[in-house]
Amino acid sequence: RAGIHGHDVARDPDAVRRSMGVIPQALTSDLDLTVGENLNIYAKLYDVPASKRRQAIDELLELVDLTKWRDAQTKTLSGGMRRRLEIARGLVHSPKIFFLDEPTTGLDPVSRVAVWEMLTNIKSHRQLTILITTHYMDEADRLCDRIAIVDHGKLVAL
């Protein structure tokens, strides 16, 4: 049997999904919605109670330094700002496990540093396991407590 955060993946897949935040490599936020609307939709999808939604979104916008862009359409954001929105979106339901696939791919050097500093801050202020896939070993070394190297689907080093 496989389990994640105390939930059996076969018996309680919804609880497993609620315990995880996932950010794919591609930027997937709706470009025609505002930053706040994107976060609100995901909060609703993850059943964040209406009474807690606004506060959760406010806290995340502050965490990712997007508060003043709350009402901006997502398509007006830079790539680094959109990545920060994606990170906030993945945390909107307070998951215990956070998966990020190549979170800095395609970002300029300044945005890459900003994303890694933000992840370091998140790691230090939340009870959260962060799993990252990356080709940038220097970044993984800076953020990660443990590093696994996978080659063609096989674990070759831990």
Short mmCIF file of N, CA and C in Angstrom, two decimals, residues 34-136:
data_model
loop_
_atom_site.label_atom_id
_atom_site.label_comp_id
_atom_site.label_asym_id
_atom_site.label_seq_id
_atom_site.Cartn_x
_atom_site.Cartn_y
_atom_site.Cartn_z
N THR A 34 -7.52 38.13 -13.09
CA THR A 34 -6.58 38.88 -12.27
C THR A 34 -5.82 37.91 -11.38
N VAL A 35 -4.78 38.41 -10.77
CA VAL A 35 -3.99 37.61 -9.83
C VAL A 35 -4.91 37.09 -8.71
N GLY A 36 -5.71 37.99 -8.14
CA GLY A 36 -6.62 37.60 -7.06
C GLY A 36 -7.66 36.59 -7.50
N GLU A 37 -8.20 36.75 -8.71
CA GLU A 37 -9.19 35.80 -9.22
C GLU A 37 -8.58 34.42 -9.42
N ASN A 38 -7.36 34.35 -9.92
CA ASN A 38 -6.69 33.06 -10.07
C ASN A 38 -6.58 32.36 -8.73
N LEU A 39 -6.14 33.08 -7.71
CA LEU A 39 -5.98 32.46 -6.39
C LEU A 39 -7.34 32.08 -5.80
N ASN A 40 -8.34 32.91 -6.00
CA ASN A 40 -9.67 32.62 -5.46
C ASN A 40 -10.27 31.36 -6.08
N ILE A 41 -10.09 31.19 -7.37
CA ILE A 41 -10.61 29.98 -8.03
C ILE A 41 -9.96 28.73 -7.45
N TYR A 42 -8.65 28.76 -7.28
CA TYR A 42 -7.98 27.58 -6.72
C TYR A 42 -8.35 27.36 -5.27
N ALA A 43 -8.56 28.43 -4.52
CA ALA A 43 -9.01 28.27 -3.14
C ALA A 43 -10.37 27.58 -3.11
N LYS A 44 -11.26 27.96 -4.02
CA LYS A 44 -12.57 27.31 -4.10
C LYS A 44 -12.43 25.84 -4.50
N LEU A 45 -11.58 25.57 -5.50
CA LEU A 45 -11.39 24.20 -5.96
C LEU A 45 -10.87 23.29 -4.85
N TYR A 46 -10.06 23.85 -3.95
CA TYR A 46 -9.52 23.08 -2.84
C TYR A 46 -10.36 23.20 -1.58
N ASP A 47 -11.58 23.70 -1.72
CA ASP A 47 -12.53 23.79 -0.61
C ASP A 47 -12.02 24.61 0.57
N VAL A 48 -11.25 25.65 0.31
CA VAL A 48 -10.88 26.58 1.38
C VAL A 48 -12.17 27.30 1.76
N PRO A 49 -12.57 27.26 3.02
CA PRO A 49 -13.83 27.90 3.42
C PRO A 49 -13.86 29.38 3.03
N ALA A 50 -15.02 29.84 2.59
CA ALA A 50 -15.17 31.23 2.16
C ALA A 50 -14.72 32.20 3.24
N SER A 51 -14.95 31.84 4.49
CA SER A 51 -14.58 32.73 5.61
C SER A 51 -13.07 32.87 5.77
N LYS A 52 -12.29 31.95 5.20
CA LYS A 52 -10.83 31.98 5.33
C LYS A 52 -10.11 32.34 4.04
N ARG A 53 -10.87 32.37 2.94
CA ARG A 53 -10.26 32.58 1.63
C ARG A 53 -9.51 33.90 1.51
N ARG A 54 -10.17 34.98 1.88
CA ARG A 54 -9.57 36.32 1.70
C ARG A 54 -8.27 36.42 2.49
N GLN A 55 -8.29 35.96 3.74
CA GLN A 55 -7.09 36.05 4.57
C GLN A 55 -5.97 35.19 3.99
N ALA A 56 -6.29 33.98 3.54
CA ALA A 56 -5.28 33.09 2.96
C ALA A 56 -4.66 33.74 1.72
N ILE A 57 -5.50 34.32 0.88
CA ILE A 57 -5.00 34.96 -0.35
C ILE A 57 -4.16 36.18 0.00
N ASP A 58 -4.62 36.99 0.94
CA ASP A 58 -3.84 38.17 1.36
C ASP A 58 -2.46 37.77 1.86
N GLU A 59 -2.41 36.73 2.70
CA GLU A 59 -1.13 36.27 3.25
C GLU A 59 -0.20 35.76 2.14
N LEU A 60 -0.76 35.02 1.20
CA LEU A 60 0.07 34.49 0.11
C LEU A 60 0.56 35.59 -0.81
N LEU A 61 -0.29 36.56 -1.11
CA LEU A 61 0.14 37.68 -1.95
C LEU A 61 1.29 38.42 -1.30
N GLU A 62 1.22 38.58 0.01
CA GLU A 62 2.33 39.23 0.72
C GLU A 62 3.58 38.35 0.68
N LEU A 63 3.40 37.05 0.90
CA LEU A 63 4.52 36.11 0.90
C LEU A 63 5.28 36.12 -0.42
N VAL A 64 4.55 36.21 -1.53
CA VAL A 64 5.19 36.16 -2.85
C VAL A 64 5.37 37.56 -3.46
N ASP A 65 5.14 38.57 -2.65
CA ASP A 65 5.35 39.98 -3.05
C ASP A 65 4.54 40.36 -4.28
N LEU A 66 3.24 40.01 -4.26
CA LEU A 66 2.35 40.38 -5.36
C LEU A 66 1.13 41.16 -4.88
N THR A 67 1.15 41.65 -3.65
CA THR A 67 -0.02 42.33 -3.10
C THR A 67 -0.51 43.46 -4.00
N LYS A 68 0.39 44.28 -4.49
CA LYS A 68 -0.05 45.43 -5.29
C LYS A 68 -0.50 45.03 -6.70
N TRP A 69 -0.33 43.78 -7.07
CA TRP A 69 -0.79 43.30 -8.37
C TRP A 69 -2.05 42.44 -8.26
N ARG A 70 -2.69 42.42 -7.11
CA ARG A 70 -3.89 41.61 -6.88
C ARG A 70 -4.93 41.80 -7.98
N ASP A 71 -5.15 43.04 -8.41
CA ASP A 71 -6.19 43.34 -9.40
C ASP A 71 -5.67 43.44 -10.83
N ALA A 72 -4.40 43.10 -11.02
CA ALA A 72 -3.81 43.14 -12.37
C ALA A 72 -4.13 41.85 -13.11
N GLN A 73 -4.40 41.97 -14.40
CA GLN A 73 -4.59 40.77 -15.20
C GLN A 73 -3.27 40.01 -15.25
N THR A 74 -3.36 38.71 -15.15
CA THR A 74 -2.17 37.86 -15.11
C THR A 74 -1.31 38.04 -16.36
N LYS A 75 -1.93 38.30 -17.50
CA LYS A 75 -1.15 38.45 -18.73
C LYS A 75 -0.23 39.67 -18.71
N THR A 76 -0.43 40.60 -17.77
CA THR A 76 0.44 41.78 -17.68
C THR A 76 1.67 41.54 -16.82
N LEU A 77 1.76 40.38 -16.17
CA LEU A 77 2.88 40.08 -15.28
C LEU A 77 4.09 39.59 -16.06
N SER A 78 5.28 39.82 -15.50
CA SER A 78 6.50 39.25 -16.07
C SER A 78 6.53 37.75 -15.78
N GLY A 79 7.46 37.05 -16.41
CA GLY A 79 7.59 35.61 -16.17
C GLY A 79 7.87 35.27 -14.72
N GLY A 80 8.76 36.05 -14.09
CA GLY A 80 9.07 35.81 -12.68
C GLY A 80 7.88 36.05 -11.77
N MET A 81 7.10 37.08 -12.08
CA MET A 81 5.91 37.37 -11.29
C MET A 81 4.86 36.28 -11.48
N ARG A 82 4.73 35.79 -12.70
CA ARG A 82 3.78 34.70 -12.95
C ARG A 82 4.21 33.44 -12.20
N ARG A 83 5.52 33.17 -12.13
CA ARG A 83 5.99 32.01 -11.38
C ARG A 83 5.64 32.17 -9.90
N ARG A 84 5.80 33.38 -9.37
CA ARG A 84 5.45 33.63 -7.97
C ARG A 84 3.95 33.42 -7.75
N LEU A 85 3.13 33.82 -8.71
CA LEU A 85 1.69 33.56 -8.62
C LEU A 85 1.42 32.06 -8.60
N GLU A 86 2.11 31.32 -9.45
CA GLU A 86 1.94 29.86 -9.47
C GLU A 86 2.29 29.25 -8.11
N ILE A 87 3.34 29.73 -7.50
CA ILE A 87 3.75 29.22 -6.19
C ILE A 87 2.67 29.53 -5.16
N ALA A 88 2.15 30.75 -5.17
CA ALA A 88 1.07 31.10 -4.25
C ALA A 88 -0.14 30.21 -4.49
N ARG A 89 -0.45 29.97 -5.74
CA ARG A 89 -1.60 29.13 -6.09
C ARG A 89 -1.44 27.72 -5.52
N GLY A 90 -0.23 27.20 -5.59
CA GLY A 90 0.02 25.85 -5.07
C GLY A 90 -0.04 25.75 -3.55
N LEU A 91 0.03 26.90 -2.88
CA LEU A 91 0.00 26.92 -1.42
C LEU A 91 -1.34 27.39 -0.85
N VAL A 92 -2.29 27.74 -1.71
CA VAL A 92 -3.52 28.40 -1.27
C VAL A 92 -4.34 27.55 -0.30
N HIS A 93 -4.20 26.26 -0.35
CA HIS A 93 -4.96 25.37 0.53
C HIS A 93 -4.11 24.80 1.67
N SER A 94 -2.96 25.41 1.91
CA SER A 94 -2.05 25.00 3.00
C SER A 94 -1.69 23.52 2.95
N PRO A 95 -1.12 23.08 1.83
CA PRO A 95 -0.74 21.67 1.73
C PRO A 95 0.43 21.35 2.67
N LYS A 96 0.60 20.08 2.93
CA LYS A 96 1.73 19.62 3.74
C LYS A 96 2.91 19.22 2.87
N ILE A 97 2.64 18.93 1.60
CA ILE A 97 3.67 18.52 0.65
C ILE A 97 3.53 19.42 -0.58
N PHE A 98 4.65 19.96 -1.05
CA PHE A 98 4.62 20.91 -2.16
C PHE A 98 5.59 20.44 -3.23
N PHE A 99 5.06 20.07 -4.40
CA PHE A 99 5.86 19.61 -5.54
C PHE A 99 6.05 20.76 -6.52
N LEU A 100 7.29 21.00 -6.92
CA LEU A 100 7.59 22.02 -7.93
C LEU A 100 8.44 21.39 -9.02
N ASP A 101 7.96 21.45 -10.24
CA ASP A 101 8.69 20.89 -11.38
C ASP A 101 9.43 22.01 -12.09
N GLU A 102 10.76 21.98 -12.00
CA GLU A 102 11.61 22.96 -12.67
C GLU A 102 11.13 24.40 -12.44
N PRO A 103 11.05 24.84 -11.18
CA PRO A 103 10.43 26.14 -10.89
C PRO A 103 11.15 27.35 -11.46
N THR A 104 12.42 27.23 -11.84
CA THR A 104 13.12 28.41 -12.35
C THR A 104 13.48 28.33 -13.83
N THR A 105 13.04 27.28 -14.50
CA THR A 105 13.33 27.14 -15.93
C THR A 105 12.72 28.30 -16.70
N GLY A 106 13.53 28.91 -17.55
CA GLY A 106 13.05 29.99 -18.39
C GLY A 106 13.06 31.37 -17.74
N LEU A 107 13.46 31.45 -16.48
CA LEU A 107 13.49 32.74 -15.80
C LEU A 107 14.85 33.40 -15.96
N ASP A 108 14.85 34.72 -15.94
CA ASP A 108 16.11 35.46 -15.97
C ASP A 108 16.82 35.27 -14.64
N PRO A 109 18.12 35.54 -14.56
CA PRO A 109 18.89 35.30 -13.33
C PRO A 109 18.33 35.99 -12.09
N VAL A 110 17.85 37.20 -12.22
CA VAL A 110 17.30 37.92 -11.06
C VAL A 110 16.03 37.23 -10.57
N SER A 111 15.15 36.83 -11.49
CA SER A 111 13.92 36.14 -11.11
C SER A 111 14.21 34.78 -10.50
N ARG A 112 15.23 34.08 -11.03
CA ARG A 112 15.60 32.78 -10.47
C ARG A 112 16.01 32.93 -9.01
N VAL A 113 16.85 33.91 -8.73
CA VAL A 113 17.29 34.14 -7.35
C VAL A 113 16.09 34.49 -6.47
N ALA A 114 15.18 35.32 -6.98
CA ALA A 114 14.00 35.72 -6.21
C ALA A 114 13.13 34.51 -5.87
N VAL A 115 12.95 33.60 -6.83
CA VAL A 115 12.14 32.40 -6.57
C VAL A 115 12.80 31.54 -5.51
N TRP A 116 14.11 31.33 -5.59
CA TRP A 116 14.78 30.49 -4.61
C TRP A 116 14.79 31.14 -3.22
N GLU A 117 14.92 32.45 -3.15
CA GLU A 117 14.84 33.13 -1.85
C GLU A 117 13.44 32.98 -1.27
N MET A 118 12.43 33.08 -2.13
CA MET A 118 11.06 32.92 -1.67
C MET A 118 10.82 31.50 -1.15
N LEU A 119 11.32 30.50 -1.87
CA LEU A 119 11.16 29.11 -1.42
C LEU A 119 11.90 28.87 -0.11
N THR A 120 13.06 29.47 0.07
CA THR A 120 13.78 29.36 1.34
C THR A 120 12.95 29.97 2.46
N ASN A 121 12.33 31.10 2.21
CA ASN A 121 11.47 31.76 3.19
C ASN A 121 10.26 30.89 3.53
N ILE A 122 9.63 30.33 2.51
CA ILE A 122 8.47 29.46 2.72
C ILE A 122 8.88 28.26 3.56
N LYS A 123 10.00 27.67 3.22
CA LYS A 123 10.49 26.49 3.93
C LYS A 123 10.72 26.79 5.41
N SER A 124 11.22 27.98 5.71
CA SER A 124 11.54 28.31 7.10
C SER A 124 10.32 28.74 7.92
N HIS A 125 9.22 29.11 7.26
CA HIS A 125 8.06 29.63 7.99
C HIS A 125 6.84 28.71 7.97
N ARG A 126 6.90 27.61 7.26
CA ARG A 126 5.75 26.72 7.19
C ARG A 126 6.18 25.29 7.47
N GLN A 127 5.27 24.54 8.03
CA GLN A 127 5.48 23.10 8.22
C GLN A 127 5.17 22.44 6.88
N LEU A 128 6.18 22.27 6.06
CA LEU A 128 5.96 21.89 4.68
C LEU A 128 7.14 21.08 4.15
N THR A 129 6.83 19.99 3.47
CA THR A 129 7.85 19.25 2.74
C THR A 129 7.83 19.75 1.31
N ILE A 130 8.98 20.15 0.81
CA ILE A 130 9.09 20.67 -0.56
C ILE A 130 9.90 19.68 -1.39
N LEU A 131 9.31 19.22 -2.50
CA LEU A 131 9.99 18.34 -3.45
C LEU A 131 10.16 19.11 -4.75
N ILE A 132 11.39 19.16 -5.23
CA ILE A 132 11.71 19.95 -6.42
C ILE A 132 12.42 19.07 -7.44
N THR A 133 12.02 19.21 -8.70
CA THR A 133 12.81 18.64 -9.78
C THR A 133 13.55 19.81 -10.43
N THR A 134 14.83 19.62 -10.68
CA THR A 134 15.63 20.68 -11.29
C THR A 134 16.88 20.10 -11.93
N HIS A 135 17.37 20.81 -12.92
CA HIS A 135 18.65 20.48 -13.52
C HIS A 135 19.76 21.35 -12.95
N TYR A 136 19.39 22.33 -12.14
CA TYR A 136 20.35 23.27 -11.58
C TYR A 136 20.80 22.76 -10.21
#
